[in-house]
Amino acid sequence: EVQLVESGGGLVQPGGSLTLSCAASGLTFSDHYMEWVRQAPGKGLEWVGRSRNKANRYTTEYAASVKGRFTLSRGDSENSLYLQMTSLKTEDTAVYFCTTKIDSPDQMSWGQGTLVTVSS
Amino acid sequence: DIQMTQSPSSLSASVGDRVTITCRASQGIRSGLGWFQQKPGKAPKRLINEASSLQSGVPSRFSGSGSGTEFTLTISSLQPDDFATYYCLQYKTFPFTFGGGTKVEIK
């Protein structure tokens, strides 16, 4: 069974930085695309970004709202996905979910989410 | 970016009712659409992929249809466990975009 566990959320001031982690188990991590999806309090879902697998050179895609500020990376030896967030804005306040490939025909997995609060 | 317009934003229905939710894409996305269910405080769950492919373990009362720009999620006979918020997602083109959500409440 695939398990995804996010960590690293917390309170950060506007303009600050934070790195989220997603620890994966139950899958061959380097074979899998991974994504981040976020949800602001009381709001809908927003796709944040994609990290492709090793075969696709770990290339990335980002939502326009985070491009240039957020960076996806992976540590395959640790089976972990990272989201480095810089120049944080109050509108980045959200629960951040780590997921497997969102358009895969196979069963899709989600983590439980980690809350990021950007506030002074 | 492709805009996904989901309607209605909320609805009230009774157990046993047939419920239909619609998503309209601002440009054609072929069948590149998924439907997700989310309950309060929980991660979303994907119900349907490729517009009409039911995910393993999802009850057959859920169905999806459409292609191009018009898509529907139908619950043939609403059950107590189905009261939740539903989202569509287009993944034909980056950036992927979700619809605004439909909250299904008990009448």
Short mmCIF file of C-alpha atoms in Angstrom, two decimals:
data_model
loop_
_atom_site.label_atom_id
_atom_site.label_comp_id
_atom_site.label_asym_id
_atom_site.label_seq_id
_atom_site.Cartn_x
_atom_site.Cartn_y
_atom_site.Cartn_z
CA GLU A 1 0.00 0.00 0.00
CA VAL A 2 1.31 3.42 -0.94
CA GLN A 3 1.68 5.87 1.94
CA LEU A 4 2.53 9.55 1.64
CA VAL A 5 3.35 11.61 4.73
CA GLU A 6 3.84 15.37 4.50
CA SER A 7 5.76 17.42 7.03
CA GLY A 8 7.35 20.82 7.41
CA GLY A 9 4.29 23.03 7.61
CA GLY A 10 4.01 25.86 10.10
CA LEU A 11 3.76 29.60 10.60
CA VAL A 12 6.00 31.83 8.50
CA GLN A 13 6.07 35.58 7.92
CA PRO A 14 5.31 37.12 4.55
CA GLY A 15 8.44 37.12 2.42
CA GLY A 16 9.82 34.14 4.28
CA SER A 17 10.72 30.64 3.16
CA LEU A 18 9.69 27.13 4.10
CA THR A 19 10.42 23.67 2.75
CA LEU A 20 7.81 20.92 2.81
CA SER A 21 8.65 17.24 2.66
CA CYS A 22 6.64 14.26 1.50
CA ALA A 23 7.93 10.85 2.56
CA ALA A 24 6.73 8.02 0.34
CA SER A 25 6.58 4.30 0.99
CA GLY A 26 5.08 1.30 -0.77
CA LEU A 27 6.27 2.32 -4.22
CA THR A 28 9.45 2.53 -6.28
CA PHE A 29 9.76 6.26 -5.82
CA SER A 30 12.08 7.02 -8.73
CA ASP A 31 9.56 5.43 -11.14
CA HIS A 32 6.72 7.74 -10.12
CA TYR A 33 5.57 11.20 -10.99
CA MET A 34 4.63 13.20 -7.89
CA GLU A 35 2.54 16.34 -7.43
CA TRP A 36 1.54 18.97 -4.89
CA VAL A 37 -2.03 20.24 -4.54
CA ARG A 38 -3.07 22.91 -2.02
CA GLN A 39 -6.26 24.12 -0.44
CA ALA A 40 -6.66 27.51 1.23
CA PRO A 41 -8.88 27.49 4.33
CA GLY A 42 -12.51 27.12 3.30
CA LYS A 43 -11.61 27.26 -0.40
CA GLY A 44 -11.25 24.86 -3.32
CA LEU A 45 -8.35 22.81 -4.59
CA GLU A 46 -5.42 24.28 -6.51
CA TRP A 47 -2.79 22.26 -8.36
CA VAL A 48 0.69 23.52 -7.44
CA GLY A 49 3.21 21.49 -9.40
CA ARG A 50 4.50 18.21 -10.80
CA SER A 51 7.80 16.36 -10.54
CA ARG A 52 8.26 13.78 -13.26
CA ASN A 53 10.10 10.52 -12.66
CA LYS A 54 13.75 9.58 -13.16
CA ALA A 55 13.08 8.33 -16.69
CA ASN A 56 11.86 11.84 -17.52
CA ARG A 57 14.82 13.46 -15.81
CA TYR A 58 12.80 14.76 -12.88
CA THR A 59 11.53 17.67 -14.95
CA THR A 60 8.95 19.92 -13.33
CA GLU A 61 5.83 21.96 -14.04
CA TYR A 62 4.33 24.71 -11.89
CA ALA A 63 1.17 26.72 -11.49
CA ALA A 64 1.55 30.32 -12.59
CA SER A 65 0.81 31.51 -9.05
CA VAL A 66 3.95 29.83 -7.67
CA LYS A 67 6.31 29.74 -10.64
CA GLY A 68 9.61 31.38 -9.83
CA ARG A 69 8.95 31.19 -6.07
CA PHE A 70 8.44 27.46 -5.46
CA THR A 71 10.83 24.67 -6.44
CA LEU A 72 10.11 20.95 -6.56
CA SER A 73 12.92 18.53 -5.89
CA ARG A 74 13.34 14.90 -4.94
CA GLY A 75 15.61 12.77 -2.82
CA ASP A 76 15.21 9.32 -4.27
CA SER A 77 17.51 7.72 -1.71
CA GLU A 78 15.21 9.07 1.00
CA ASN A 79 12.05 8.35 -1.02
CA SER A 80 11.09 11.97 -0.51
CA LEU A 81 9.58 14.82 -2.47
CA TYR A 82 10.33 18.40 -1.43
CA LEU A 83 8.61 21.72 -2.05
CA GLN A 84 10.88 24.68 -1.41
CA MET A 85 8.77 27.79 -1.01
CA THR A 86 10.29 31.27 -1.03
CA SER A 87 8.93 34.83 -1.09
CA LEU A 88 5.83 33.53 0.62
CA LYS A 89 2.62 35.55 0.45
CA THR A 90 -0.45 35.50 2.68
CA GLU A 91 -2.34 33.89 -0.20
CA ASP A 92 -0.02 30.87 0.00
CA THR A 93 -1.72 29.95 3.29
CA ALA A 94 -3.16 26.51 2.68
CA VAL A 95 -3.06 22.83 3.44
CA TYR A 96 -0.52 21.30 1.07
CA PHE A 97 -1.16 17.73 -0.14
CA CYS A 98 1.38 15.47 -1.76
CA THR A 99 -0.02 13.06 -4.36
CA THR A 100 1.02 10.47 -6.87
CA LYS A 101 0.41 11.19 -10.57
CA ILE A 102 -2.94 12.91 -10.64
CA ASP A 103 -3.86 11.66 -14.14
CA SER A 104 -2.52 8.13 -13.78
CA PRO A 105 -4.92 5.34 -14.75
CA ASP A 106 -3.64 3.49 -11.69
CA GLN A 107 -4.88 4.04 -8.15
CA MET A 108 -3.91 7.49 -6.93
CA SER A 109 -2.63 8.23 -3.44
CA TRP A 110 -2.77 11.36 -1.29
CA GLY A 111 -1.03 12.35 1.88
CA GLN A 112 -2.93 13.76 4.85
CA GLY A 113 -1.71 17.29 4.16
CA THR A 114 0.38 19.82 6.05
CA LEU A 115 -0.78 23.33 6.94
CA VAL A 116 1.26 26.37 5.94
CA THR A 117 0.21 29.68 7.45
CA VAL A 118 1.76 32.87 6.10
CA SER A 119 1.06 35.70 8.50
CA SER A 120 2.80 38.47 10.38
CA ASP B 1 -4.79 28.78 -18.67
CA ILE B 2 -7.86 26.60 -19.12
CA GLN B 3 -10.74 27.72 -16.90
CA MET B 4 -13.03 25.06 -15.45
CA THR B 5 -16.53 26.29 -14.64
CA GLN B 6 -18.36 23.91 -12.34
CA SER B 7 -22.08 24.09 -11.59
CA PRO B 8 -23.93 24.25 -9.39
CA SER B 9 -21.68 25.49 -6.58
CA SER B 10 -23.97 23.76 -4.11
CA LEU B 11 -27.08 21.65 -4.10
CA SER B 12 -29.44 20.07 -1.60
CA ALA B 13 -30.68 16.59 -2.31
CA SER B 14 -32.31 13.65 -0.57
CA VAL B 15 -31.12 10.09 -0.22
CA GLY B 16 -32.11 8.24 -3.37
CA ASP B 17 -32.08 11.32 -5.60
CA ARG B 18 -30.26 11.42 -8.91
CA VAL B 19 -27.64 14.17 -8.85
CA THR B 20 -25.81 15.71 -11.80
CA ILE B 21 -22.82 18.06 -11.60
CA THR B 22 -21.42 19.80 -14.66
CA CYS B 23 -17.99 21.10 -15.59
CA ARG B 24 -17.34 23.26 -18.61
CA ALA B 25 -13.82 23.85 -19.94
CA SER B 26 -12.86 27.15 -21.55
CA GLN B 27 -11.25 25.19 -24.37
CA GLY B 28 -11.32 21.61 -25.56
CA ILE B 29 -9.59 19.08 -23.32
CA ARG B 30 -10.66 15.86 -25.05
CA SER B 31 -11.12 13.39 -22.18
CA GLY B 32 -8.46 14.86 -19.92
CA LEU B 33 -10.69 15.26 -16.88
CA GLY B 34 -11.01 13.70 -13.46
CA TRP B 35 -13.63 13.94 -10.73
CA PHE B 36 -12.75 14.07 -7.03
CA GLN B 37 -14.76 13.76 -3.84
CA GLN B 38 -13.66 15.50 -0.64
CA LYS B 39 -15.12 15.21 2.85
CA PRO B 40 -14.39 17.80 5.56
CA GLY B 41 -10.90 17.55 7.00
CA LYS B 42 -9.88 14.78 4.61
CA ALA B 43 -7.76 14.50 1.49
CA PRO B 44 -9.68 14.30 -1.77
CA LYS B 45 -10.38 10.96 -3.39
CA ARG B 46 -10.41 10.47 -7.14
CA LEU B 47 -13.63 8.89 -8.39
CA ILE B 48 -13.26 9.05 -12.15
CA ASN B 49 -10.36 9.44 -14.56
CA GLU B 50 -10.34 10.14 -18.30
CA ALA B 51 -13.84 11.64 -18.01
CA SER B 52 -15.64 8.32 -17.65
CA SER B 53 -13.32 5.66 -16.19
CA LEU B 54 -14.49 4.65 -12.73
CA GLN B 55 -11.67 4.10 -10.26
CA SER B 56 -11.35 0.71 -8.62
CA GLY B 57 -13.48 0.46 -5.49
CA VAL B 58 -15.75 3.39 -6.37
CA PRO B 59 -19.46 2.46 -6.27
CA SER B 60 -21.13 2.02 -9.64
CA ARG B 61 -23.75 4.67 -8.78
CA PHE B 62 -21.06 7.19 -9.79
CA SER B 63 -20.56 7.79 -13.49
CA GLY B 64 -18.87 10.37 -15.66
CA SER B 65 -19.46 11.43 -19.21
CA GLY B 66 -18.47 14.05 -21.75
CA SER B 67 -15.53 15.11 -23.85
CA GLY B 68 -14.23 18.31 -25.35
CA THR B 69 -15.64 21.10 -23.20
CA GLU B 70 -18.71 19.64 -21.42
CA PHE B 71 -18.52 17.03 -18.69
CA THR B 72 -20.91 15.60 -16.14
CA LEU B 73 -20.64 13.60 -12.95
CA THR B 74 -23.81 11.69 -12.11
CA ILE B 75 -24.73 9.97 -8.89
CA SER B 76 -27.63 7.71 -9.83
CA SER B 77 -29.03 7.24 -6.32
CA LEU B 78 -27.54 9.48 -3.64
CA GLN B 79 -26.42 7.67 -0.50
CA PRO B 80 -25.65 9.10 2.97
CA ASP B 81 -21.92 8.59 2.37
CA ASP B 82 -22.05 10.77 -0.75
CA PHE B 83 -22.65 14.08 1.03
CA ALA B 84 -19.37 15.85 0.27
CA THR B 85 -17.78 18.39 -2.05
CA TYR B 86 -16.98 17.36 -5.60
CA TYR B 87 -14.33 18.85 -7.89
CA CYS B 88 -13.43 18.39 -11.51
CA LEU B 89 -9.83 18.72 -12.71
CA GLN B 90 -8.53 19.17 -16.23
CA TYR B 91 -5.12 17.66 -16.90
CA LYS B 92 -4.98 18.00 -20.66
CA THR B 93 -2.77 21.09 -20.49
CA PHE B 94 -0.44 22.66 -17.92
CA PRO B 95 -1.19 24.27 -15.59
CA PHE B 96 -3.76 21.76 -14.43
CA THR B 97 -6.90 23.49 -13.18
CA PHE B 98 -9.72 22.49 -10.85
CA GLY B 99 -13.32 23.55 -10.99
CA GLY B 100 -14.63 25.61 -8.09
CA GLY B 101 -16.37 22.67 -6.43
CA THR B 102 -19.93 21.54 -5.78
CA LYS B 103 -21.05 21.00 -2.21
CA VAL B 104 -23.74 18.31 -1.98
CA GLU B 105 -25.82 18.76 1.16
CA ILE B 106 -28.65 16.87 2.76
CA LYS B 107 -32.11 18.20 1.99
#
